[in-house]
């Protein structure tokens, strides 16, 4: 916000700072407006009410492991495969490294994985609630980071739903 400032700040620091300012009433169009506010806002809530934004990162990490486990239960049949898949994901250094940062990758990964989980669950159960939840989590992912990929996901989701014999009326 200060042109030609000599002080620099990393993306991680910006997301923490902006999130805290957003929670305290700052206008999202005045600060870091090129990145959607959902993830930053969650970090800000954690900083304001828990005095530590890293609790949000830890919560995202645990949630991501849990939703990966649930998604694996839909896709895998054997308990050993399910356990190994979840364990490999949970111990991935790229994922673990994100706990110590307030970057937007963990929340976006959680929201996208949850989107996929509810989409697959809808194709199995045909309950509209699951389709709505899938759309909500895709929206949260889009509200977390810039969503250049969303048109591709929308096309793939639509093709998947057509292949799983979803009625056009439901699809619309």
PDB file of C-alpha atoms in Angstrom:
ATOM      1  CA  UNK A   1       0.000   0.000   0.000  1.00  0.00           C
ATOM      2  CA  UNK A   2       3.026   2.301   0.296  1.00  0.00           C
ATOM      3  CA  UNK A   3       4.553   3.077  -3.136  1.00  0.00           C
ATOM      4  CA  UNK A   4       8.348   2.815  -3.362  1.00  0.00           C
ATOM      5  CA  UNK A   5       8.598   1.422   0.168  1.00  0.00           C
ATOM      6  CA  UNK A   6      12.023   0.091   1.124  1.00  0.00           C
ATOM      7  CA  UNK A   7      10.493  -2.577   3.350  1.00  0.00           C
ATOM      8  CA  UNK A   8       9.438  -5.831   1.727  1.00  0.00           C
ATOM      9  CA  UNK A   9       7.056  -8.507   2.929  1.00  0.00           C
ATOM     10  CA  UNK A  10       6.571 -12.096   1.788  1.00  0.00           C
ATOM     11  CA  UNK A  11       3.273 -13.461   0.504  1.00  0.00           C
ATOM     12  CA  UNK A  12       2.870 -15.355   3.766  1.00  0.00           C
ATOM     13  CA  UNK A  13       3.246 -12.157   5.756  1.00  0.00           C
ATOM     14  CA  UNK A  14       0.864 -10.313   3.461  1.00  0.00           C
ATOM     15  CA  UNK A  15      -1.871 -12.956   3.846  1.00  0.00           C
ATOM     16  CA  UNK A  16      -1.557 -12.879   7.640  1.00  0.00           C
ATOM     17  CA  UNK A  17      -1.569  -9.104   7.796  1.00  0.00           C
ATOM     18  CA  UNK A  18      -4.366  -8.597   5.274  1.00  0.00           C
ATOM     19  CA  UNK A  19      -6.480 -11.326   6.889  1.00  0.00           C
ATOM     20  CA  UNK A  20      -6.199  -9.657  10.273  1.00  0.00           C
ATOM     21  CA  UNK A  21      -7.075  -6.272   8.791  1.00  0.00           C
ATOM     22  CA  UNK A  22     -10.073  -7.744   6.919  1.00  0.00           C
ATOM     23  CA  UNK A  23     -11.458  -9.285  10.109  1.00  0.00           C
ATOM     24  CA  UNK A  24     -11.134  -5.900  11.774  1.00  0.00           C
ATOM     25  CA  UNK A  25     -13.241  -4.192   9.122  1.00  0.00           C
ATOM     26  CA  UNK A  26     -10.789  -3.141   6.413  1.00  0.00           C
ATOM     27  CA  UNK A  27     -12.254  -2.863   2.926  1.00  0.00           C
ATOM     28  CA  UNK A  28     -11.118  -5.910   0.856  1.00  0.00           C
ATOM     29  CA  UNK A  29     -10.835  -3.689  -2.222  1.00  0.00           C
ATOM     30  CA  UNK A  30      -8.217  -1.485  -0.549  1.00  0.00           C
ATOM     31  CA  UNK A  31      -5.699  -4.203   0.359  1.00  0.00           C
ATOM     32  CA  UNK A  32      -4.251  -7.054  -1.696  1.00  0.00           C
ATOM     33  CA  UNK A  33      -7.352  -6.980  -3.891  1.00  0.00           C
ATOM     34  CA  UNK A  34      -5.878  -9.156  -6.662  1.00  0.00           C
ATOM     35  CA  UNK A  35      -6.129 -12.271  -4.467  1.00  0.00           C
ATOM     36  CA  UNK A  36      -9.619 -13.385  -3.332  1.00  0.00           C
ATOM     37  CA  UNK A  37     -10.218 -12.901   0.406  1.00  0.00           C
ATOM     38  CA  UNK A  38     -11.634 -16.231   1.721  1.00  0.00           C
ATOM     39  CA  UNK A  39      -8.337 -17.849   2.781  1.00  0.00           C
ATOM     40  CA  UNK A  40      -6.888 -14.605   4.099  1.00  0.00           C
ATOM     41  CA  UNK A  41     -10.062 -13.980   6.079  1.00  0.00           C
ATOM     42  CA  UNK A  42      -9.828 -17.398   7.771  1.00  0.00           C
ATOM     43  CA  UNK A  43      -6.216 -16.693   8.751  1.00  0.00           C
ATOM     44  CA  UNK A  44      -7.363 -13.335  10.096  1.00  0.00           C
ATOM     45  CA  UNK A  45     -10.096 -14.979  12.187  1.00  0.00           C
ATOM     46  CA  UNK A  46      -7.534 -17.362  13.638  1.00  0.00           C
ATOM     47  CA  UNK A  47      -5.165 -14.491  14.427  1.00  0.00           C
ATOM     48  CA  UNK A  48      -7.896 -12.406  16.028  1.00  0.00           C
ATOM     49  CA  UNK A  49      -9.664 -15.026  18.130  1.00  0.00           C
ATOM     50  CA  UNK A  50      -6.872 -17.552  18.779  1.00  0.00           C
ATOM     51  CA  UNK A  51      -3.959 -15.085  18.677  1.00  0.00           C
ATOM     52  CA  UNK A  52      -2.211 -17.321  16.171  1.00  0.00           C
ATOM     53  CA  UNK A  53      -2.909 -17.682  12.424  1.00  0.00           C
ATOM     54  CA  UNK A  54      -0.989 -20.955  12.325  1.00  0.00           C
ATOM     55  CA  UNK A  55      -3.869 -22.710  14.085  1.00  0.00           C
ATOM     56  CA  UNK A  56      -5.808 -22.202  10.848  1.00  0.00           C
ATOM     57  CA  UNK A  57      -2.985 -23.866   8.889  1.00  0.00           C
ATOM     58  CA  UNK A  58      -3.003 -26.810  11.271  1.00  0.00           C
ATOM     59  CA  UNK A  59      -6.792 -27.076  10.994  1.00  0.00           C
ATOM     60  CA  UNK A  60      -6.563 -27.010   7.185  1.00  0.00           C
ATOM     61  CA  UNK A  61      -3.910 -29.763   7.323  1.00  0.00           C
ATOM     62  CA  UNK A  62      -5.979 -32.007   9.613  1.00  0.00           C
ATOM     63  CA  UNK A  63      -9.115 -31.333   7.554  1.00  0.00           C
ATOM     64  CA  UNK A  64      -7.257 -32.192   4.355  1.00  0.00           C
ATOM     65  CA  UNK A  65      -6.064 -35.499   5.796  1.00  0.00           C
ATOM     66  CA  UNK A  66      -9.607 -36.293   6.966  1.00  0.00           C
ATOM     67  CA  UNK A  67     -11.248 -35.462   3.627  1.00  0.00           C
ATOM     68  CA  UNK A  68      -8.523 -37.419   1.786  1.00  0.00           C
ATOM     69  CA  UNK A  69      -9.381 -40.388   3.985  1.00  0.00           C
ATOM     70  CA  UNK A  70     -13.107 -39.979   3.219  1.00  0.00           C
ATOM     71  CA  UNK A  71     -12.423 -39.632  -0.504  1.00  0.00           C
ATOM     72  CA  UNK A  72     -10.241 -42.722  -0.392  1.00  0.00           C
ATOM     73  CA  UNK A  73     -13.069 -44.696   1.234  1.00  0.00           C
ATOM     74  CA  UNK A  74     -15.211 -43.896  -1.818  1.00  0.00           C
ATOM     75  CA  UNK A  75     -12.517 -44.926  -4.294  1.00  0.00           C
ATOM     76  CA  UNK A  76     -10.601 -47.772  -2.671  1.00  0.00           C
ATOM     77  CA  UNK A  77     -11.907 -51.149  -1.556  1.00  0.00           C
ATOM     78  CA  UNK A  78      -9.125 -52.616   0.579  1.00  0.00           C
ATOM     79  CA  UNK A  79      -8.372 -51.286   4.039  1.00  0.00           C
ATOM     80  CA  UNK A  80      -4.604 -51.551   3.437  1.00  0.00           C
ATOM     81  CA  UNK A  81      -4.851 -49.358   0.315  1.00  0.00           C
ATOM     82  CA  UNK A  82      -6.918 -46.830   2.234  1.00  0.00           C
ATOM     83  CA  UNK A  83      -4.429 -46.704   5.106  1.00  0.00           C
ATOM     84  CA  UNK A  84      -1.366 -46.428   2.865  1.00  0.00           C
ATOM     85  CA  UNK A  85      -2.955 -43.711   0.712  1.00  0.00           C
ATOM     86  CA  UNK A  86      -3.897 -41.592   3.706  1.00  0.00           C
ATOM     87  CA  UNK A  87      -0.544 -42.150   5.411  1.00  0.00           C
ATOM     88  CA  UNK A  88       1.429 -41.237   2.278  1.00  0.00           C
ATOM     89  CA  UNK A  89      -0.606 -38.087   1.862  1.00  0.00           C
ATOM     90  CA  UNK A  90      -0.328 -37.089   5.533  1.00  0.00           C
ATOM     91  CA  UNK A  91       3.468 -37.515   5.540  1.00  0.00           C
ATOM     92  CA  UNK A  92       4.139 -35.744   2.244  1.00  0.00           C
ATOM     93  CA  UNK A  93       6.806 -33.098   2.983  1.00  0.00           C
ATOM     94  CA  UNK A  94       5.199 -30.598   0.608  1.00  0.00           C
ATOM     95  CA  UNK A  95       1.959 -30.785   2.587  1.00  0.00           C
ATOM     96  CA  UNK A  96       3.614 -30.830   6.029  1.00  0.00           C
ATOM     97  CA  UNK A  97       5.719 -27.763   5.127  1.00  0.00           C
ATOM     98  CA  UNK A  98       2.524 -25.754   4.608  1.00  0.00           C
ATOM     99  CA  UNK A  99       1.593 -26.059   8.313  1.00  0.00           C
ATOM    100  CA  UNK A 100       4.350 -23.625   9.225  1.00  0.00           C
ATOM    101  CA  UNK A 101       3.119 -21.024   6.753  1.00  0.00           C
ATOM    102  CA  UNK A 102       0.009 -18.963   6.164  1.00  0.00           C
ATOM    103  CA  UNK A 103      -0.085 -19.507   2.436  1.00  0.00           C
ATOM    104  CA  UNK A 104      -3.266 -20.159   0.479  1.00  0.00           C
ATOM    105  CA  UNK A 105      -2.328 -23.599  -0.855  1.00  0.00           C
ATOM    106  CA  UNK A 106      -3.665 -25.610   2.105  1.00  0.00           C
ATOM    107  CA  UNK A 107      -7.102 -23.984   2.203  1.00  0.00           C
ATOM    108  CA  UNK A 108      -7.477 -24.233  -1.558  1.00  0.00           C
ATOM    109  CA  UNK A 109      -6.400 -27.890  -1.540  1.00  0.00           C
ATOM    110  CA  UNK A 110      -8.881 -28.615   1.262  1.00  0.00           C
ATOM    111  CA  UNK A 111     -11.740 -26.889  -0.552  1.00  0.00           C
ATOM    112  CA  UNK A 112     -10.971 -28.558  -3.907  1.00  0.00           C
ATOM    113  CA  UNK A 113     -10.612 -32.016  -2.356  1.00  0.00           C
ATOM    114  CA  UNK A 114     -13.882 -31.525  -0.478  1.00  0.00           C
ATOM    115  CA  UNK A 115     -15.504 -30.436  -3.748  1.00  0.00           C
ATOM    116  CA  UNK A 116     -14.360 -33.665  -5.408  1.00  0.00           C
ATOM    117  CA  UNK A 117     -15.505 -35.757  -2.431  1.00  0.00           C
ATOM    118  CA  UNK A 118     -19.058 -34.380  -2.532  1.00  0.00           C
ATOM    119  CA  UNK A 119     -19.174 -34.655  -6.333  1.00  0.00           C
ATOM    120  CA  UNK A 120     -18.282 -38.358  -6.145  1.00  0.00           C
ATOM    121  CA  UNK A 121     -20.693 -38.841  -3.272  1.00  0.00           C
ATOM    122  CA  UNK A 122     -23.462 -37.237  -5.358  1.00  0.00           C
ATOM    123  CA  UNK A 123     -22.777 -39.559  -8.280  1.00  0.00           C
ATOM    124  CA  UNK A 124     -23.172 -42.538  -5.931  1.00  0.00           C
ATOM    125  CA  UNK A 125     -26.181 -41.413  -3.860  1.00  0.00           C
ATOM    126  CA  UNK A 126     -27.923 -38.900  -6.185  1.00  0.00           C
ATOM    127  CA  UNK A 127     -28.758 -36.613  -3.243  1.00  0.00           C
ATOM    128  CA  UNK A 128     -28.893 -32.957  -4.274  1.00  0.00           C
ATOM    129  CA  UNK A 129     -27.428 -31.937  -0.915  1.00  0.00           C
ATOM    130  CA  UNK A 130     -24.096 -33.434  -2.003  1.00  0.00           C
ATOM    131  CA  UNK A 131     -24.164 -31.534  -5.300  1.00  0.00           C
ATOM    132  CA  UNK A 132     -24.868 -28.271  -3.471  1.00  0.00           C
ATOM    133  CA  UNK A 133     -22.023 -28.919  -1.030  1.00  0.00           C
ATOM    134  CA  UNK A 134     -19.734 -29.711  -3.956  1.00  0.00           C
ATOM    135  CA  UNK A 135     -20.594 -26.376  -5.563  1.00  0.00           C
ATOM    136  CA  UNK A 136     -20.131 -24.481  -2.287  1.00  0.00           C
ATOM    137  CA  UNK A 137     -16.644 -25.923  -1.792  1.00  0.00           C
ATOM    138  CA  UNK A 138     -15.701 -25.152  -5.388  1.00  0.00           C
ATOM    139  CA  UNK A 139     -16.813 -21.583  -4.696  1.00  0.00           C
ATOM    140  CA  UNK A 140     -14.675 -21.472  -1.549  1.00  0.00           C
ATOM    141  CA  UNK A 141     -11.677 -22.690  -3.553  1.00  0.00           C
ATOM    142  CA  UNK A 142     -12.322 -19.951  -6.086  1.00  0.00           C
ATOM    143  CA  UNK A 143     -12.616 -17.430  -3.242  1.00  0.00           C
ATOM    144  CA  UNK A 144      -9.252 -18.501  -1.835  1.00  0.00           C
ATOM    145  CA  UNK A 145      -6.915 -18.133  -4.807  1.00  0.00           C
ATOM    146  CA  UNK A 146      -7.277 -16.840  -8.327  1.00  0.00           C
ATOM    147  CA  UNK A 147      -9.347 -19.447 -10.151  1.00  0.00           C
ATOM    148  CA  UNK A 148      -7.922 -19.695 -13.646  1.00  0.00           C
ATOM    149  CA  UNK A 149      -8.634 -23.426 -13.459  1.00  0.00           C
ATOM    150  CA  UNK A 150     -12.366 -23.186 -12.643  1.00  0.00           C
ATOM    151  CA  UNK A 151     -13.633 -23.320 -16.260  1.00  0.00           C
ATOM    152  CA  UNK A 152     -11.659 -26.541 -16.782  1.00  0.00           C
ATOM    153  CA  UNK A 153     -13.031 -28.001 -13.541  1.00  0.00           C
ATOM    154  CA  UNK A 154     -16.580 -27.005 -14.532  1.00  0.00           C
ATOM    155  CA  UNK A 155     -16.207 -28.813 -17.870  1.00  0.00           C
ATOM    156  CA  UNK A 156     -14.713 -31.923 -16.264  1.00  0.00           C
ATOM    157  CA  UNK A 157     -17.399 -31.946 -13.550  1.00  0.00           C
ATOM    158  CA  UNK A 158     -20.142 -31.620 -16.155  1.00  0.00           C
ATOM    159  CA  UNK A 159     -18.709 -34.450 -18.257  1.00  0.00           C
ATOM    160  CA  UNK A 160     -18.356 -36.610 -15.149  1.00  0.00           C
ATOM    161  CA  UNK A 161     -21.953 -35.942 -14.113  1.00  0.00           C
ATOM    162  CA  UNK A 162     -23.243 -36.675 -17.623  1.00  0.00           C
ATOM    163  CA  UNK A 163     -21.282 -39.937 -17.646  1.00  0.00           C
ATOM    164  CA  UNK A 164     -22.754 -40.868 -14.256  1.00  0.00           C
ATOM    165  CA  UNK A 165     -26.221 -40.465 -15.797  1.00  0.00           C
ATOM    166  CA  UNK A 166     -27.252 -37.291 -14.000  1.00  0.00           C
ATOM    167  CA  UNK A 167     -30.421 -35.744 -15.368  1.00  0.00           C
ATOM    168  CA  UNK A 168     -29.926 -32.538 -17.357  1.00  0.00           C
ATOM    169  CA  UNK A 169     -32.430 -30.683 -15.163  1.00  0.00           C
ATOM    170  CA  UNK A 170     -30.386 -31.573 -12.056  1.00  0.00           C
ATOM    171  CA  UNK A 171     -27.193 -30.641 -13.831  1.00  0.00           C
ATOM    172  CA  UNK A 172     -28.503 -27.184 -14.676  1.00  0.00           C
TER     173      UNK A 172
END
